[in-house]
Short mmCIF file of C-alpha atoms and ligand atoms in Angstrom, two decimals:
data_model
loop_
_atom_site.label_atom_id
_atom_site.label_comp_id
_atom_site.label_asym_id
_atom_site.label_seq_id
_atom_site.Cartn_x
_atom_site.Cartn_y
_atom_site.Cartn_z
CA UNK A 1 -29.88 -21.72 -24.18
CA UNK A 2 -29.00 -20.31 -20.76
CA UNK A 3 -28.45 -16.69 -20.02
CA UNK A 4 -25.10 -15.08 -19.98
CA UNK A 5 -24.42 -14.01 -16.16
CA UNK A 6 -23.00 -10.51 -15.69
CA UNK A 7 -20.01 -10.86 -13.37
CA UNK A 8 -18.65 -7.52 -11.87
CA UNK A 9 -14.88 -8.14 -11.03
CA UNK A 10 -13.28 -5.92 -8.39
CA UNK A 11 -9.51 -5.53 -8.66
CA UNK A 12 -7.67 -4.76 -5.27
CA UNK A 13 -5.09 -3.04 -6.81
CA UNK A 14 -5.02 0.53 -8.17
CA UNK A 15 -1.78 0.52 -10.28
CA UNK A 16 -1.66 0.35 -13.97
CA UNK A 17 0.71 -2.48 -14.21
CA UNK A 18 -0.96 -4.56 -11.56
CA UNK A 19 -0.51 -8.19 -11.53
CA UNK A 20 -3.93 -8.72 -10.26
CA UNK A 21 -5.56 -6.72 -13.00
CA UNK A 22 -3.67 -9.10 -15.55
CA UNK A 23 -5.11 -12.00 -13.63
CA UNK A 24 -8.64 -10.44 -13.99
CA UNK A 25 -8.05 -9.86 -17.62
CA UNK A 26 -6.86 -13.54 -18.20
CA UNK A 27 -9.97 -14.91 -16.19
CA UNK A 28 -12.31 -12.65 -18.41
CA UNK A 29 -10.50 -14.39 -21.47
CA UNK A 30 -10.77 -17.79 -20.02
CA UNK A 31 -14.41 -17.79 -18.79
CA UNK A 32 -17.01 -19.85 -20.37
CA UNK A 33 -19.56 -18.49 -22.55
CA UNK A 34 -22.04 -18.40 -19.71
CA UNK A 35 -20.13 -15.61 -17.78
CA UNK A 36 -19.30 -12.23 -18.96
CA UNK A 37 -16.91 -10.53 -16.70
CA UNK A 38 -16.41 -6.86 -16.42
CA UNK A 39 -13.98 -4.97 -14.24
CA UNK A 40 -15.75 -2.27 -12.02
CA UNK A 41 -13.52 0.41 -10.98
CA UNK A 42 -13.07 1.35 -7.33
CA UNK A 43 -10.16 3.72 -7.37
CA UNK A 44 -12.59 6.81 -7.91
CA UNK A 45 -14.82 6.18 -4.95
CA UNK A 46 -14.04 8.63 -1.95
CA UNK A 47 -13.27 7.15 1.42
CA UNK A 48 -16.37 5.78 3.06
CA UNK A 49 -17.96 8.44 5.52
CA UNK A 50 -20.97 7.74 7.33
CA UNK A 51 -21.98 11.54 6.90
CA UNK A 52 -22.51 10.75 3.01
CA UNK A 53 -25.43 8.45 3.87
CA UNK A 54 -27.27 11.74 3.75
CA UNK A 55 -25.50 13.73 1.14
CA UNK A 56 -24.32 10.94 -1.23
CA UNK A 57 -21.50 11.31 -3.75
CA UNK A 58 -22.66 10.42 -7.22
CA UNK A 59 -19.70 7.93 -7.29
CA UNK A 60 -21.21 6.03 -4.50
CA UNK A 61 -24.68 5.99 -6.08
CA UNK A 62 -23.27 4.71 -9.30
CA UNK A 63 -21.22 1.96 -7.70
CA UNK A 64 -23.99 0.73 -5.54
CA UNK A 65 -26.30 0.51 -8.57
CA UNK A 66 -23.55 -1.37 -10.55
CA UNK A 67 -23.12 -3.94 -7.83
CA UNK A 68 -27.06 -4.38 -7.25
CA UNK A 69 -27.46 -5.12 -10.97
CA UNK A 70 -24.67 -7.71 -11.19
CA UNK A 71 -25.31 -11.53 -11.10
CA UNK A 72 -22.07 -12.24 -9.34
CA UNK A 73 -19.16 -10.69 -7.75
CA UNK A 74 -15.42 -11.82 -8.33
CA UNK A 75 -12.52 -10.32 -6.05
CA UNK A 76 -8.96 -10.51 -7.65
CA UNK A 77 -6.74 -8.89 -4.86
CA UNK A 78 -3.19 -8.55 -3.84
CA UNK A 79 -2.27 -8.67 -0.13
CA UNK A 80 -1.16 -5.51 1.63
CA UNK A 81 0.37 -6.06 5.05
CA UNK A 82 -1.19 -9.33 5.32
CA UNK A 83 -4.74 -7.98 4.79
CA UNK A 84 -6.98 -6.53 2.26
CA UNK A 85 -5.87 -3.41 0.31
CA UNK A 86 -7.68 -0.29 1.58
CA UNK A 87 -9.12 0.58 -1.63
CA UNK A 88 -10.82 -2.70 -1.78
CA UNK A 89 -12.20 -2.66 1.58
CA UNK A 90 -13.50 0.84 0.92
CA UNK A 91 -15.41 -0.45 -2.08
CA UNK A 92 -17.02 -3.09 0.35
CA UNK A 93 -18.07 -0.47 2.87
CA UNK A 94 -19.32 1.83 0.25
CA UNK A 95 -21.59 -0.74 -1.36
CA UNK A 96 -22.65 -2.05 2.01
CA UNK A 97 -24.44 1.09 3.14
CA UNK A 98 -26.89 2.81 4.12
CA UNK A 99 -27.69 0.14 6.77
CA UNK A 100 -30.10 -2.34 5.63
CA UNK A 101 -29.53 -1.60 1.84
CA UNK A 102 -26.27 -3.35 1.08
CA UNK A 103 -25.84 -3.98 -2.63
CA UNK A 104 -23.81 -7.25 -1.91
CA UNK A 105 -26.52 -9.22 -0.21
CA UNK A 106 -26.80 -12.70 -1.76
CA UNK A 107 -24.46 -12.16 -4.90
CA UNK A 108 -22.61 -15.32 -5.51
CA UNK A 109 -18.91 -14.55 -5.12
CA UNK A 110 -15.32 -15.77 -5.33
CA UNK A 111 -12.01 -14.50 -4.23
CA UNK A 112 -8.71 -15.07 -5.91
CA UNK A 113 -5.53 -13.49 -4.59
CA UNK A 114 -2.05 -12.98 -6.46
CA UNK A 115 1.17 -11.91 -5.21
CA UNK A 116 4.87 -12.18 -6.18
CA UNK A 117 5.49 -14.00 -2.86
CA UNK A 118 5.02 -17.75 -2.34
CA UNK A 119 1.93 -17.45 0.03
CA UNK A 120 0.00 -15.88 -2.90
CA UNK A 121 -1.88 -13.51 -0.78
CA UNK A 122 -3.51 -15.88 1.65
CA UNK A 123 -3.96 -13.38 4.44
CA UNK A 124 -5.84 -10.90 2.17
CA UNK A 125 -7.96 -13.52 0.73
CA UNK A 126 -9.28 -14.75 4.06
CA UNK A 127 -9.50 -11.45 5.54
CA UNK A 128 -11.72 -10.55 2.52
CA UNK A 129 -13.79 -13.69 3.08
CA UNK A 130 -14.55 -12.72 6.74
CA UNK A 131 -15.99 -9.37 5.46
CA UNK A 132 -18.08 -11.39 2.87
CA UNK A 133 -19.49 -13.60 5.53
CA UNK A 134 -21.06 -10.44 7.15
CA UNK A 135 -22.24 -9.04 3.81
CA UNK A 136 -23.96 -12.33 2.97
CA UNK A 137 -22.14 -13.10 -0.17
CA UNK A 138 -22.23 -16.70 -0.54
CA UNK A 139 -18.40 -17.37 -1.60
CA UNK A 140 -17.13 -20.27 -3.55
CA UNK A 141 -15.09 -22.41 -1.07
CA UNK A 142 -13.37 -24.51 -3.60
CA UNK A 143 -11.19 -24.44 -5.49
CA UNK A 144 -9.06 -21.96 -3.26
CA UNK A 145 -7.02 -19.76 -5.45
CA UNK A 146 -3.88 -18.15 -3.95
CA UNK A 147 -1.50 -17.35 -6.88
CA UNK A 148 2.07 -17.26 -5.77
CA UNK A 149 5.07 -16.15 -7.74
CA UNK A 150 2.48 -14.20 -9.66
CA UNK A 151 5.01 -11.73 -11.34
CA UNK A 152 6.47 -14.82 -13.22
CA UNK A 153 3.21 -15.84 -14.77
CA UNK A 154 2.74 -13.06 -17.62
CA UNK A 155 4.70 -11.90 -20.40
CA UNK A 156 5.55 -8.32 -21.29
CA UNK A 157 2.24 -7.75 -22.99
CA UNK A 158 0.55 -8.88 -19.91
CA UNK A 159 -0.75 -12.25 -21.19
CA UNK A 160 -0.26 -15.37 -19.39
CA UNK A 161 3.09 -16.99 -19.98
CA UNK A 162 2.66 -20.66 -19.07
CA UNK A 163 0.05 -23.37 -19.51
CA UNK A 164 0.05 -24.54 -15.71
CA UNK A 165 -1.20 -21.02 -14.72
CA UNK A 166 -3.76 -20.96 -17.61
CA UNK A 167 -5.18 -24.27 -16.72
CA UNK A 168 -5.39 -23.31 -12.96
CA UNK A 169 -7.29 -20.08 -13.82
CA UNK A 170 -9.55 -21.88 -16.37
CA UNK A 171 -10.39 -24.61 -13.63
CA UNK A 172 -11.16 -21.80 -11.27
CA UNK A 173 -13.41 -19.69 -13.49
CA UNK A 174 -15.34 -22.82 -14.72
CA UNK A 175 -15.90 -23.67 -11.02
CA UNK A 176 -17.27 -20.25 -10.39
CA UNK A 177 -19.60 -20.41 -13.40
CA UNK A 178 -21.05 -23.55 -11.86
CA UNK A 179 -21.29 -21.94 -8.58
CA UNK A 180 -23.13 -18.89 -10.07
CA UNK A 181 -25.54 -21.08 -11.86
CA UNK A 182 -26.09 -23.10 -8.65
CA UNK A 183 -26.77 -20.10 -6.35
CA UNK A 184 -28.83 -18.18 -8.90
CA UNK A 185 -32.77 -18.14 -8.76
CA UNK A 186 -34.28 -19.80 -11.70
C1 FMN B 201 1.51 -1.18 0.95
C2 FMN B 201 1.98 -2.68 0.35
C3 FMN B 201 2.04 -3.87 1.47
C4 FMN B 201 2.38 -5.07 0.87
N1 FMN B 201 2.24 -6.16 1.76
C5 FMN B 201 2.11 -7.40 1.20
C6 FMN B 201 1.85 -8.68 1.91
O1 FMN B 201 1.42 -8.52 3.19
N2 FMN B 201 1.96 -9.80 1.31
C7 FMN B 201 2.62 -9.85 -0.06
O2 FMN B 201 2.54 -11.07 -0.40
N3 FMN B 201 2.73 -8.82 -0.75
C8 FMN B 201 2.73 -7.60 -0.22
N4 FMN B 201 3.22 -6.43 -1.00
C9 FMN B 201 3.58 -6.79 -2.21
C10 FMN B 201 2.53 -6.96 -3.31
O3 FMN B 201 2.11 -8.21 -3.24
C11 FMN B 201 2.98 -6.51 -4.69
O4 FMN B 201 3.30 -5.16 -4.79
C12 FMN B 201 2.12 -6.88 -5.88
O5 FMN B 201 2.53 -6.69 -7.02
C13 FMN B 201 0.75 -6.06 -5.61
O6 FMN B 201 -0.16 -6.57 -6.41
P1 FMN B 201 -0.38 -5.74 -7.90
O7 FMN B 201 0.78 -5.95 -8.78
O8 FMN B 201 -1.69 -6.39 -8.35
O9 FMN B 201 -0.31 -4.29 -7.64
C14 FMN B 201 2.70 -5.22 -0.39
C15 FMN B 201 2.84 -4.10 -1.17
C16 FMN B 201 2.61 -3.01 -1.04
C17 FMN B 201 2.47 -1.78 -1.81
#
């Protein structure tokens, strides 16, 4: 039997009723048994400051260790002003340092964006991919995942409300499981 891969999930929204958190929860439920998804919180991280490379906050150390330990990274993000929400960019920066000790290095990854708008967070999705190139995160290319009209896809309890979205997310997370398997060292 093959190993279960630990997948750290980063949600780019901090709000309690976040649509993207609902997407992340749905993906965790739909994931095949080869993946175990866990949301890793980012809202507690102080704003990155290079001075902290010397006197490092415990929150940074804990976050970096969590990223370093994971088998894969999954980003589920809204779009803020056509780009990556500040909290998520901060998390990328925090775990990318100190220089030469990035925790992201080589972790297989995927990006999914969700927005009430029709464009589905395309701008955030691709700006995030730009940073992930530099951070040497091999990001799954297909299927791309821009979830538009996302506020309509969940019921009042936060569960998926239609089969089309469920099938789309299932296909995405199964493709990611294959991507992680291919990218991972035996
Ligand atoms: C500061 C800010 C900027 C936003 N900019 C965009 C944007 O560029 N594109 C977009 O589709 N939605 C934008 N929105 C709307 C978000 O898509 C919407 O609030 C969404 O619900 C956020 O995701 P969440 O539900 O996971 O928090 C913006 C919202 C905020 C608060």
